[in-house]
Tab-separated table of C-alpha atoms and ligand atoms in Angstrom:
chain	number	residue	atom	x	y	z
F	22	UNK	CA	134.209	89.565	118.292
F	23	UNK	CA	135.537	92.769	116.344
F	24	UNK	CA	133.533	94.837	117.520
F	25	UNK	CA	134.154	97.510	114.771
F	26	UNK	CA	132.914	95.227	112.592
F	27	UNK	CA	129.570	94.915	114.519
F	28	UNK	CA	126.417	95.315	112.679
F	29	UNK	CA	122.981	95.873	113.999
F	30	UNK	CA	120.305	93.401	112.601
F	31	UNK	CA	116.758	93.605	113.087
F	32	UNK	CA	112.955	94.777	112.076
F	33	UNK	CA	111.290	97.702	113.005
F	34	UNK	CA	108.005	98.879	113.346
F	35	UNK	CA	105.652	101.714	114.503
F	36	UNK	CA	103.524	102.295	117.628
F	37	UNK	CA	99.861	102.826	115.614
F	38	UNK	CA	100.756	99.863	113.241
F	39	UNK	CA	101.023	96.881	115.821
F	40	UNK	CA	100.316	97.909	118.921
F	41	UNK	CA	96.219	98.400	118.947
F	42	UNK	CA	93.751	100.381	120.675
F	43	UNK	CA	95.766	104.292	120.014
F	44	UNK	CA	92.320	106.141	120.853
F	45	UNK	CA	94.348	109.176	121.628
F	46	UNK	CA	95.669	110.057	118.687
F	47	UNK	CA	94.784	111.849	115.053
F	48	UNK	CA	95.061	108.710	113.081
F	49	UNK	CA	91.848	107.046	115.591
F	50	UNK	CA	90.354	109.867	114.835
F	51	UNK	CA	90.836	109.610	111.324
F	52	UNK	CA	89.979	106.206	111.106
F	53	UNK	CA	86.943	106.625	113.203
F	54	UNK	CA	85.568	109.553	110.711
F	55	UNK	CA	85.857	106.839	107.719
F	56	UNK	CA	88.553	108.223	106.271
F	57	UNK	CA	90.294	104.391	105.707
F	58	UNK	CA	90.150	101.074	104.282
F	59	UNK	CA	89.521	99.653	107.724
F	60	UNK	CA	90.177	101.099	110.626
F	61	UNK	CA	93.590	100.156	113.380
F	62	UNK	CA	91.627	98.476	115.901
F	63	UNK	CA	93.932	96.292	117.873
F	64	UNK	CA	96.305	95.922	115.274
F	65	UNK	CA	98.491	93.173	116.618
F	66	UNK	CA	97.908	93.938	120.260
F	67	UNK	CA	101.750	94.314	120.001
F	68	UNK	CA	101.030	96.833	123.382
F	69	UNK	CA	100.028	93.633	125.663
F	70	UNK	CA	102.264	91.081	123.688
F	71	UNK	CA	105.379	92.621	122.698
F	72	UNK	CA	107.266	90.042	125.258
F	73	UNK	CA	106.702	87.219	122.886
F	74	UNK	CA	107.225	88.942	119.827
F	75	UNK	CA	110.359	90.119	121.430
F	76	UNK	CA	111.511	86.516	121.895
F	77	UNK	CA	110.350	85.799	118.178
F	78	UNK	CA	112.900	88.343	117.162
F	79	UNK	CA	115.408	86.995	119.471
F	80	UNK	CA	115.222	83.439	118.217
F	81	UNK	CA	115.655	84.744	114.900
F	82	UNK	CA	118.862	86.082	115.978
F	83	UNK	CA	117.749	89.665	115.623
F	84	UNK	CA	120.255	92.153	118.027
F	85	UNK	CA	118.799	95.248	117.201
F	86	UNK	CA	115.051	96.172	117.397
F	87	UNK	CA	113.096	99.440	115.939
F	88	UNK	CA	110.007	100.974	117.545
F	89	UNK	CA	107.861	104.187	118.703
F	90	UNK	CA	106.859	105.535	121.440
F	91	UNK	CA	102.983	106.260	121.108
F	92	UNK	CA	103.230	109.998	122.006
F	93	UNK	CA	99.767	110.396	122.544
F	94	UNK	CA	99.736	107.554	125.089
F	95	UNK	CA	102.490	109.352	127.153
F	96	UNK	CA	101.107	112.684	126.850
F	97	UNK	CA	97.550	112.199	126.637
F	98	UNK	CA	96.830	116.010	127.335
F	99	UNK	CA	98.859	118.923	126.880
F	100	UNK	CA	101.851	119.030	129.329
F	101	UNK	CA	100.375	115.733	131.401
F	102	UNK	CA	102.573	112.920	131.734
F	103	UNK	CA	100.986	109.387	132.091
F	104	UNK	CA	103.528	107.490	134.805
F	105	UNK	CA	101.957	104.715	133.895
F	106	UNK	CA	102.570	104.582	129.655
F	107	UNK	CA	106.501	105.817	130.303
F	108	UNK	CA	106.684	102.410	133.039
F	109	UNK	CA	105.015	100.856	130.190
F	110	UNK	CA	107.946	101.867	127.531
F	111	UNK	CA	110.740	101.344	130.127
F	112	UNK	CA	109.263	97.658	130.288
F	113	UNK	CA	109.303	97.750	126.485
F	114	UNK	CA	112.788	98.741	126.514
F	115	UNK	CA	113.922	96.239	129.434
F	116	UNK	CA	112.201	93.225	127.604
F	117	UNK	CA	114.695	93.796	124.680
F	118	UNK	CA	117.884	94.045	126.419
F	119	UNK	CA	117.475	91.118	128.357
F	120	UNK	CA	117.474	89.286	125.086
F	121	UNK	CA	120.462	91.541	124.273
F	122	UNK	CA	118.763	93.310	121.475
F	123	UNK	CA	119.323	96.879	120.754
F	124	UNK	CA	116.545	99.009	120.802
F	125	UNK	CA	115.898	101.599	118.303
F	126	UNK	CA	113.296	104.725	119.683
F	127	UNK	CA	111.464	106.492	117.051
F	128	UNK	CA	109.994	109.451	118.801
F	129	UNK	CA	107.673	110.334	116.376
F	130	UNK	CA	106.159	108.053	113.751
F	131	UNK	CA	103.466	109.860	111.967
F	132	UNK	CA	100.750	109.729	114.597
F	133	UNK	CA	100.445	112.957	116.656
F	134	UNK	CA	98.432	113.339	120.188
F	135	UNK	CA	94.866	114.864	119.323
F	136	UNK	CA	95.635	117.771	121.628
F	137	UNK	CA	98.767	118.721	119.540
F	138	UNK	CA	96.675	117.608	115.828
F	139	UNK	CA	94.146	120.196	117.034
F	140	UNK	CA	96.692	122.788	118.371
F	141	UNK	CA	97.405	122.803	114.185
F	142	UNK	CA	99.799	119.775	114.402
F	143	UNK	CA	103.445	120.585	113.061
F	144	UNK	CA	102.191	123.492	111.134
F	145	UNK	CA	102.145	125.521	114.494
F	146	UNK	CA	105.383	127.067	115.415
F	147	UNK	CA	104.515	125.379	119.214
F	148	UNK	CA	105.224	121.648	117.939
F	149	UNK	CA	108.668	122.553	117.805
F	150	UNK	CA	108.575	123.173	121.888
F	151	UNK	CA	106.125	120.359	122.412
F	152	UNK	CA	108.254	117.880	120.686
F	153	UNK	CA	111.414	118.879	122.397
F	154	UNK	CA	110.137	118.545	125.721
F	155	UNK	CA	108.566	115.509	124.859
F	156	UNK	CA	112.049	114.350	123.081
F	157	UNK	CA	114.089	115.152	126.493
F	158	UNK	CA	111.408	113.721	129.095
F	159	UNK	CA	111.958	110.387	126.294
F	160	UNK	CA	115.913	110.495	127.209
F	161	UNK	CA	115.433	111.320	131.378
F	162	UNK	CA	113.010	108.442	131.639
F	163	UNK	CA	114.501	106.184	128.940
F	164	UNK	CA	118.618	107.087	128.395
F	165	UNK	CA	119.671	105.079	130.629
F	166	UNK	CA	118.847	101.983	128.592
F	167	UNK	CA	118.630	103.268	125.055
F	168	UNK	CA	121.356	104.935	122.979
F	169	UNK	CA	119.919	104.471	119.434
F	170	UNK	CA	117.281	107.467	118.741
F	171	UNK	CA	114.995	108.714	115.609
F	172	UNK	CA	113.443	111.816	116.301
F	173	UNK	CA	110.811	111.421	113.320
F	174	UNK	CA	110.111	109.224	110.953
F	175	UNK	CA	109.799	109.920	107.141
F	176	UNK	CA	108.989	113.746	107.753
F	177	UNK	CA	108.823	114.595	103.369
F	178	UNK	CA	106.494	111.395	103.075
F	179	UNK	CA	104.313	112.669	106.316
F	180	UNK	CA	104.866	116.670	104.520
F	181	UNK	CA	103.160	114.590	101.096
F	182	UNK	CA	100.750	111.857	102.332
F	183	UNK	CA	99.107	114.929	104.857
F	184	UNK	CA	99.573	118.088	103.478
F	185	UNK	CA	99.784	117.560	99.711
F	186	UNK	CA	98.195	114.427	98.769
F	187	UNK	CA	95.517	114.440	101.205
F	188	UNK	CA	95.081	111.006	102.441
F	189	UNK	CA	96.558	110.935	105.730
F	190	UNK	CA	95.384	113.484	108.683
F	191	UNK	CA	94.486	116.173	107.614
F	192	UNK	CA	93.860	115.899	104.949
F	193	UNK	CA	95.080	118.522	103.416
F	194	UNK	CA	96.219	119.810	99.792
F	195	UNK	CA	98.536	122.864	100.392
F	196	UNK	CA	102.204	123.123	98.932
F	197	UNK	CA	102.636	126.359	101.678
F	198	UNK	CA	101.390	124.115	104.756
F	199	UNK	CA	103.952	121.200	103.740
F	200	UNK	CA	106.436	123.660	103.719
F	201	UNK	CA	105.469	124.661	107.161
F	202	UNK	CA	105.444	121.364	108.654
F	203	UNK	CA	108.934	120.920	106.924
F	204	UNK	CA	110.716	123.535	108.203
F	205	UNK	CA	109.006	122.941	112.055
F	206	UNK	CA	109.937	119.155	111.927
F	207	UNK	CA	113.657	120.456	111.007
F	208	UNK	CA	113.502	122.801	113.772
F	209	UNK	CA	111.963	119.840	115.707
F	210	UNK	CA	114.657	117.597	115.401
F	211	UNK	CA	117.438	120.424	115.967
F	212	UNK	CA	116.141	121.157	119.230
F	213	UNK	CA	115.159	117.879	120.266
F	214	UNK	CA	118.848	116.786	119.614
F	215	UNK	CA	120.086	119.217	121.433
F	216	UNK	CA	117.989	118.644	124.321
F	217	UNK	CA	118.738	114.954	124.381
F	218	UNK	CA	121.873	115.317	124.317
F	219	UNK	CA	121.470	117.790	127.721
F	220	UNK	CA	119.589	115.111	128.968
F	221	UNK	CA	122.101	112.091	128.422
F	222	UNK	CA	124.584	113.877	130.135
F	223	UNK	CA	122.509	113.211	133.620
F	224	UNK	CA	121.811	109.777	132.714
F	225	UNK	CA	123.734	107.821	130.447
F	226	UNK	CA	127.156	106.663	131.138
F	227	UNK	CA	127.992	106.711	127.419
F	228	UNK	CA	125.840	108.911	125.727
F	229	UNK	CA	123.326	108.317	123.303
F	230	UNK	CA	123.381	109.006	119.528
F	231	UNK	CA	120.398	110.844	117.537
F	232	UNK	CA	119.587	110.590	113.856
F	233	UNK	CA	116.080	110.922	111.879
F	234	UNK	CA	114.644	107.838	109.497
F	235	UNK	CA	114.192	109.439	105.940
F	236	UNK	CA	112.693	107.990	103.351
F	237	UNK	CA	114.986	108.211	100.764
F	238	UNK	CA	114.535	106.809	96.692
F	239	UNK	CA	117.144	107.152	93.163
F	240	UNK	CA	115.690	109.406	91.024
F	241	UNK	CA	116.239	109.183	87.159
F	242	UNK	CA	115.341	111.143	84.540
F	243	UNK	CA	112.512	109.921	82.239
F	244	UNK	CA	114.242	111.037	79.556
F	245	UNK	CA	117.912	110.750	79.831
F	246	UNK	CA	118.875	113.104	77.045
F	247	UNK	CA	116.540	115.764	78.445
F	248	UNK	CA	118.012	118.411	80.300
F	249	UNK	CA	115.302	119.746	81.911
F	250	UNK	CA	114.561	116.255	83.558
F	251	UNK	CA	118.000	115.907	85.312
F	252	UNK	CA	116.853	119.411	86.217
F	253	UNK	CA	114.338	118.176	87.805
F	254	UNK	CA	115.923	115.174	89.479
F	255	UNK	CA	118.311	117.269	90.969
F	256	UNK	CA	116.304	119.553	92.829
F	257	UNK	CA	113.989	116.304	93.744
F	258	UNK	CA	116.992	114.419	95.159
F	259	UNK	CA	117.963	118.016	96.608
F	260	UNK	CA	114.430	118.426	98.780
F	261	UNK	CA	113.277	114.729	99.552
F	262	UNK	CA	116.826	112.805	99.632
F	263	UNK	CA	119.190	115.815	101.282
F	264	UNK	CA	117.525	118.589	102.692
F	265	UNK	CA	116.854	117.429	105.980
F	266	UNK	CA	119.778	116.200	106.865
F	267	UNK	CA	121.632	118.934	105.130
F	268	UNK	CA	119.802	121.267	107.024
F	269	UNK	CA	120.592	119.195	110.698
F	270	UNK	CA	124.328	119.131	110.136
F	271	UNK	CA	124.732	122.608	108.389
F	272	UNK	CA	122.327	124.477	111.512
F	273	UNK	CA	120.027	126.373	108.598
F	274	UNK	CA	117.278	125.722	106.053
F	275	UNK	CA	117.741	126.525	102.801
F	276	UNK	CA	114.319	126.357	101.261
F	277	UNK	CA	114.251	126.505	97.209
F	278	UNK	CA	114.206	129.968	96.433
F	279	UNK	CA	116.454	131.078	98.813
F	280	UNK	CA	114.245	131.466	102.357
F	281	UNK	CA	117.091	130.675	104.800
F	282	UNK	CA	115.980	129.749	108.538
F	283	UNK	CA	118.687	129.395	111.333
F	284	UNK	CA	118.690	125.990	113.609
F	285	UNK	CA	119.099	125.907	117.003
F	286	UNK	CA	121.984	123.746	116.904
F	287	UNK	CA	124.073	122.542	114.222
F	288	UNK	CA	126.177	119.148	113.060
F	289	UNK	CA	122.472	117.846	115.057
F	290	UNK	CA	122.759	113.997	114.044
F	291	UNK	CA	125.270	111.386	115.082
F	292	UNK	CA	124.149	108.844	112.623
F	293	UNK	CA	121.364	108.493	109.845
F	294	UNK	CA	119.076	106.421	109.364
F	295	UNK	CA	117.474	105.474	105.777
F	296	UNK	CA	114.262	104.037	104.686
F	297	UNK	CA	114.349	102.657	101.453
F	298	UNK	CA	111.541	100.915	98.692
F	299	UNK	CA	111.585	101.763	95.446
F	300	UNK	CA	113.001	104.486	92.812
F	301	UNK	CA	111.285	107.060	90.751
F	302	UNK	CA	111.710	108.285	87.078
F	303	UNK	CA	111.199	111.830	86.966
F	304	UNK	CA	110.351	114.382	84.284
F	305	UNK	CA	110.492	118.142	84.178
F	306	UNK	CA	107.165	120.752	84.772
F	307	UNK	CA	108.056	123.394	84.877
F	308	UNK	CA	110.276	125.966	87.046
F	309	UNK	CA	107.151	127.782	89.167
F	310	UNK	CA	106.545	126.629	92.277
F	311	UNK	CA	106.579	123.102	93.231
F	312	UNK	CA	106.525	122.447	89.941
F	313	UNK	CA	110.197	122.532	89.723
F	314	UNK	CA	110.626	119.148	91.400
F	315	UNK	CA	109.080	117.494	88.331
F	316	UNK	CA	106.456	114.850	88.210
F	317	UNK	CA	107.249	111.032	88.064
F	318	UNK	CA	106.490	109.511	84.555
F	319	UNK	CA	105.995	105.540	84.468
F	320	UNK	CA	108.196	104.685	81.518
F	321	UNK	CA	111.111	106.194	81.877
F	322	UNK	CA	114.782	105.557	80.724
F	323	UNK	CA	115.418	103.411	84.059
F	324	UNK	CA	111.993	100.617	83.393
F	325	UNK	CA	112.650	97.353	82.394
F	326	UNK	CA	110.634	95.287	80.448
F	327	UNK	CA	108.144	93.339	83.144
F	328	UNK	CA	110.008	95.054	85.964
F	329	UNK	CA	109.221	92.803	89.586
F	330	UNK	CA	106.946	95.370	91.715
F	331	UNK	CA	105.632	94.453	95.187
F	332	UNK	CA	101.825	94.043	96.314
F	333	UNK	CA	101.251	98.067	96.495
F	334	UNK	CA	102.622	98.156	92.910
F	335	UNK	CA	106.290	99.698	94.178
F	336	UNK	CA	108.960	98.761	91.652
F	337	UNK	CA	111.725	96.336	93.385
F	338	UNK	CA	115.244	98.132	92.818
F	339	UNK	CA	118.042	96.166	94.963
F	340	UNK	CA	120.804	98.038	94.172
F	341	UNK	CA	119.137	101.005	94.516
F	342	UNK	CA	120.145	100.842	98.511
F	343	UNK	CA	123.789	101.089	97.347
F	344	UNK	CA	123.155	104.135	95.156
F	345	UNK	CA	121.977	105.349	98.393
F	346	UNK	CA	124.079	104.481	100.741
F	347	UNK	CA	126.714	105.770	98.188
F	348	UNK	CA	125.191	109.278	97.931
F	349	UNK	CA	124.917	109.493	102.321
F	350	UNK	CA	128.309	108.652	102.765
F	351	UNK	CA	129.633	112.233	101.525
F	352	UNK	CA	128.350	112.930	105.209
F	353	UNK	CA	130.474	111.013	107.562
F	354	UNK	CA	128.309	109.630	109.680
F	355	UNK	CA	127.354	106.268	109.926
F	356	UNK	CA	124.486	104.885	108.093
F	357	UNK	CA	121.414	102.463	109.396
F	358	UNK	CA	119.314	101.170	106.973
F	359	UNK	CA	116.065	101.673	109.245
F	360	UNK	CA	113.699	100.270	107.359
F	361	UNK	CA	113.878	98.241	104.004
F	362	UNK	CA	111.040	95.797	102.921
F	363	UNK	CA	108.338	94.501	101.229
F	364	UNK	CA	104.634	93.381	101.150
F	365	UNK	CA	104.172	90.603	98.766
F	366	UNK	CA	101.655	87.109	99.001
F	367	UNK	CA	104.443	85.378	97.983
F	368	UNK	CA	107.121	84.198	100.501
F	369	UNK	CA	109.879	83.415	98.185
F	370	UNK	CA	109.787	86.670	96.618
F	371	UNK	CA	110.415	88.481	99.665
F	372	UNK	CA	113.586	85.985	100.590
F	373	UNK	CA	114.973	86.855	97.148
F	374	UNK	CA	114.359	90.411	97.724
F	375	UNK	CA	116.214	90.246	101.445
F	376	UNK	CA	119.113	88.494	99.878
F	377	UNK	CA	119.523	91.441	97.297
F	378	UNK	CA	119.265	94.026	99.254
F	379	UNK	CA	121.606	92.529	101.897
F	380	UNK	CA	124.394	92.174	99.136
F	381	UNK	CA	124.041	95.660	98.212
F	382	UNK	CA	124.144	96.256	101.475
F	383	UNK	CA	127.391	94.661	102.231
F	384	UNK	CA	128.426	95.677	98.756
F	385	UNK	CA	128.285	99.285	99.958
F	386	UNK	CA	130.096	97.994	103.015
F	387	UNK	CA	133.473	96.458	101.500
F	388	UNK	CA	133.262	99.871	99.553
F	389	UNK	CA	133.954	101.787	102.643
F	390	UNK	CA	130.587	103.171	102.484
F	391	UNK	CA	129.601	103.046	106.798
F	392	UNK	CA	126.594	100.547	107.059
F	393	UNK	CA	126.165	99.815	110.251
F	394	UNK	CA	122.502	98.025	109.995
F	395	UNK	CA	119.642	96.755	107.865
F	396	UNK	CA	116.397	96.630	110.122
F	397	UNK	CA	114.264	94.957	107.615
F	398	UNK	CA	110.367	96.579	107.561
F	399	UNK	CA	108.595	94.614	109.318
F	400	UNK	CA	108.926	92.168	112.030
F	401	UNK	CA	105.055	91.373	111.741
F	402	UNK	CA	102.510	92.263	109.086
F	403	UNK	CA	100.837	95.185	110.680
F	404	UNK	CA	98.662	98.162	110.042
F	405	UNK	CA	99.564	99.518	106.428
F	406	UNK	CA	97.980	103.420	107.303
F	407	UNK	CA	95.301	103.863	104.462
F	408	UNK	CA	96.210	100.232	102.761
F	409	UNK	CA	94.649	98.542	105.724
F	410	UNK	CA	95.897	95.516	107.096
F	411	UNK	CA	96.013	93.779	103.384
F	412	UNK	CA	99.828	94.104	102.293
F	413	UNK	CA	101.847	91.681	104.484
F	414	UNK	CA	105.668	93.326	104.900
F	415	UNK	CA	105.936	90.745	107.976
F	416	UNK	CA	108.537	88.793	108.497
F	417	UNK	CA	106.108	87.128	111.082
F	418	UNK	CA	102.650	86.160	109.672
F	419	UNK	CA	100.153	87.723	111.859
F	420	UNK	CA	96.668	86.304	111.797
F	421	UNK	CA	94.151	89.083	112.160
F	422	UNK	CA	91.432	86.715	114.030
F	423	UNK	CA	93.414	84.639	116.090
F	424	UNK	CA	96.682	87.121	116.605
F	425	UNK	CA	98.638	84.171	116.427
F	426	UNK	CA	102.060	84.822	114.922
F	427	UNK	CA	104.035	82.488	112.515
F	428	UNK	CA	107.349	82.994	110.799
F	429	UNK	CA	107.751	82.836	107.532
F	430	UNK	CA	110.449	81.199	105.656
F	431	UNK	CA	111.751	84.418	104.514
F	432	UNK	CA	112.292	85.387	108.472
F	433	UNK	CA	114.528	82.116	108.883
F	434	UNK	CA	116.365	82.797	105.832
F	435	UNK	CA	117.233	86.115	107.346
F	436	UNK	CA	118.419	84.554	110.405
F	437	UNK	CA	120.827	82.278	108.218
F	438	UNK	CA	122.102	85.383	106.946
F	439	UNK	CA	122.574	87.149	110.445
F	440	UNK	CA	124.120	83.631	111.690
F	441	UNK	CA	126.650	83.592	109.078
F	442	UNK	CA	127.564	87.151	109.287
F	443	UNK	CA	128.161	86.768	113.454
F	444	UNK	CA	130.296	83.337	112.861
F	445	UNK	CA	132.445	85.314	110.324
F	446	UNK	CA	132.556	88.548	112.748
F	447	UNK	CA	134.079	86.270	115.312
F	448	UNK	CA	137.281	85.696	113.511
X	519	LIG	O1	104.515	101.108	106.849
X	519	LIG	C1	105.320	102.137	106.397
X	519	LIG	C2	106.031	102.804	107.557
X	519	LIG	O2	105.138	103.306	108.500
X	519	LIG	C3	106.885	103.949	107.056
X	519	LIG	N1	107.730	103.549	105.972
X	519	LIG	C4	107.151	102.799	104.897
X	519	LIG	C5	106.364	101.628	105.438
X	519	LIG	C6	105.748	100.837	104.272
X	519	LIG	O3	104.881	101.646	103.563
């Protein structure tokens, strides 16, 4: 095989979304209070059956696989290690290289230990300690068998959904405390790379590589002859699209309005990763505050007429992944599409929606542009955070009474694809 050609193929998925029973954590506690549809439960009781879902994945010739670590499990009190969560995670980890697929570690994917949610979460200058030292303990126990790492997981969506909008824990609705939380996940992930990286060097023969999943969208103006809306789409596509990993590579945040913080380490990711759903039109605000970043307007230039949306109402944009990957290749660094999906009742819809992402994907690929993965969200339906359990991103049914599993047509069409991409690969 030419191996330069090789492509990582897979699903991901998130610790509090499949794997059940996360009492320790801010999201429980969340749930517990109310605050959701329906509450996480056991989820998918991924944590006691991840073997066969594992061999699910396998069969449908998956060689890459995305998860988290549930921090909360592995540090259930401030500075305490549980032996027996990290044995669970190396078993985790073990289970998918036997089957020879790749496994992707998130460190963080939204959900945060209690102790650290009540020690003020990432708006405390301390998370930025707490999560290297978790990050590094991650690479002593696990480096030996992983190589792909995220160190968070959508931080400008977590910023939004908890500190702006409200719905997620917190709960909050403060522009300032987003900001916080922003420039400590930064720090966060600067640290933690470096650290890792430390770490490898004791236990990894080849190293390991560290990136961040962002979730990343086009913007267009509503208006396209306005100026003040491609005002406003640049400075969005500035903050949510670039900044973090602007602010990784280049060792300093630049915060709009010219607040500059210093890293501790610079050129701090080896690849990136990139979530991607939808698009958003934008339209200008105003030039105070967060205003600046404009507001997203429903009809703009980009609509088309009966425009295909997915069960949560998200507009379907294939080629909007190329735009993307288009835009993230002015960095060098290779690019993983870590998650790309969607939650729809109807099966056929999301095998048309595969295929068109996939050939943008590829697209971008014979452009030069440096795919190296689509990990399509999600290998079962899981947990949607305040949606509940009712959108189904699965490629894997998941019945909610009986936990028994079933692909779905759209899962074997993907494995077509993969198949005919690895007999082409060989030649
Ligand atoms: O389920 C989420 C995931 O946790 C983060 N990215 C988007 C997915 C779909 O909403």
């Amino acid at each position: 095989m030419n191996t330069e050609n090789t492509f990582l193929w897979g699903a991901a998925a998130s610790s509090h979304q499949v794997e059940g029973n996360n009492t320790l954590n801010d999201w429980w506690d969340w749930e517990s209070r109310g605050k959701v549809k329906e509450p996480s439960g056991i989820a998918c009781d991924h944590y006691n059956r991840f073997g066969q879902d594992f061999k699910i994945a396998h069969s449908l010739g998956h060689t890459a696989h995305r998860f988290s670590l549930e921090w909360s499990r592995l540090e259930p009190e401030e500075g305490r290690w549980s032996a027996f969560e990290w044995a669970h995670y190396k078993e985790v980890v073990r289970t998918l290289r036997a089957l020879k697929i790749e496994p992707i570690v998130t460190l963080n994917h939204f959900t945060l230990p209690l102790w650290f949610y009540k020690n003020g979460g990432w708006t405390d200058r301390r998370s930025i300690l707490y999560f290297a030292r978790f990050a590094k303990k991650a690479v002593d126990v696990l480096g030996e068998d992983v190589t792909y790492w995220l160190t968070l997981n959508e931080p400008f969506v977590y910023a939004f959904m908890a500190y702006i909008k409200g719905v997620w824990p917190p709960g909050e609705s403060s522009c300032a405390k987003a900001f916080m939380v922003i420039e400590n996940q930064i720090q966060a992930h600067a640290s933690a790379y470096k650290d890792m990286h430390e770490a490898a060097r004791k236990v990894s023969l080849n190293g390991i590589k560290v990136g961040a999943a962002l979730s990343v969208s086009p913007f267009f103006p509503c208006r396209e002859e306005s100026p003040g809306d491609r005002l406003a789409v640049f400075l969005r596509n500035n903050l949510y699209n670039h900044m973090f990993i602007r602010s990784a590579l280049n060792g300093i945040i630049l915060f709009p309005g010219f607040h500059i913080r210093a890293l501790r380490s610079r050129r701090a990711a080896d690849f990136i990763g990139l979530n991607y759903y939808s698009y958003e039109n934008i339209r200008y605000k105003g030039l105070g505050g967060y205003d600046m970043f404009g507001e997203p307007c429903y009809l703009g230039h980009h609509e088309k007429a009966n425009e295909e949306k997915n069960s949560l109402g998200w507009r379907v944009y294939p080629e909007g992944v190329y735009l993307l990957l288009k835009d993230f290749a002015g960095y060098g660094l290779p690019i993983i599409i870590t998650e790309n999906g969607i939650c729809t009742n109807d099966d056929n819809q999301r095998s048309i929606f595969i295929k068109d992402h996939l050939s943008w994907v590829f697209k971008a690929r014979s452009a030069g542009i440096p795919a190296a993965g689509y990990l399509y969200w999600s290998l079962l339906d899981n947990f949607e955070w305040a949606d509940g359990y009712s959108p189904r991103f699965g490629l894997i049914e998941t019945d909610y009474t009986t936990l028994t599993r079933t692909v779905r047509p759209s899962g074997r069409i993907m494995a077509d694809y993969i198949a005919d991409y690895m007999k082409a690969a060989l030649f």
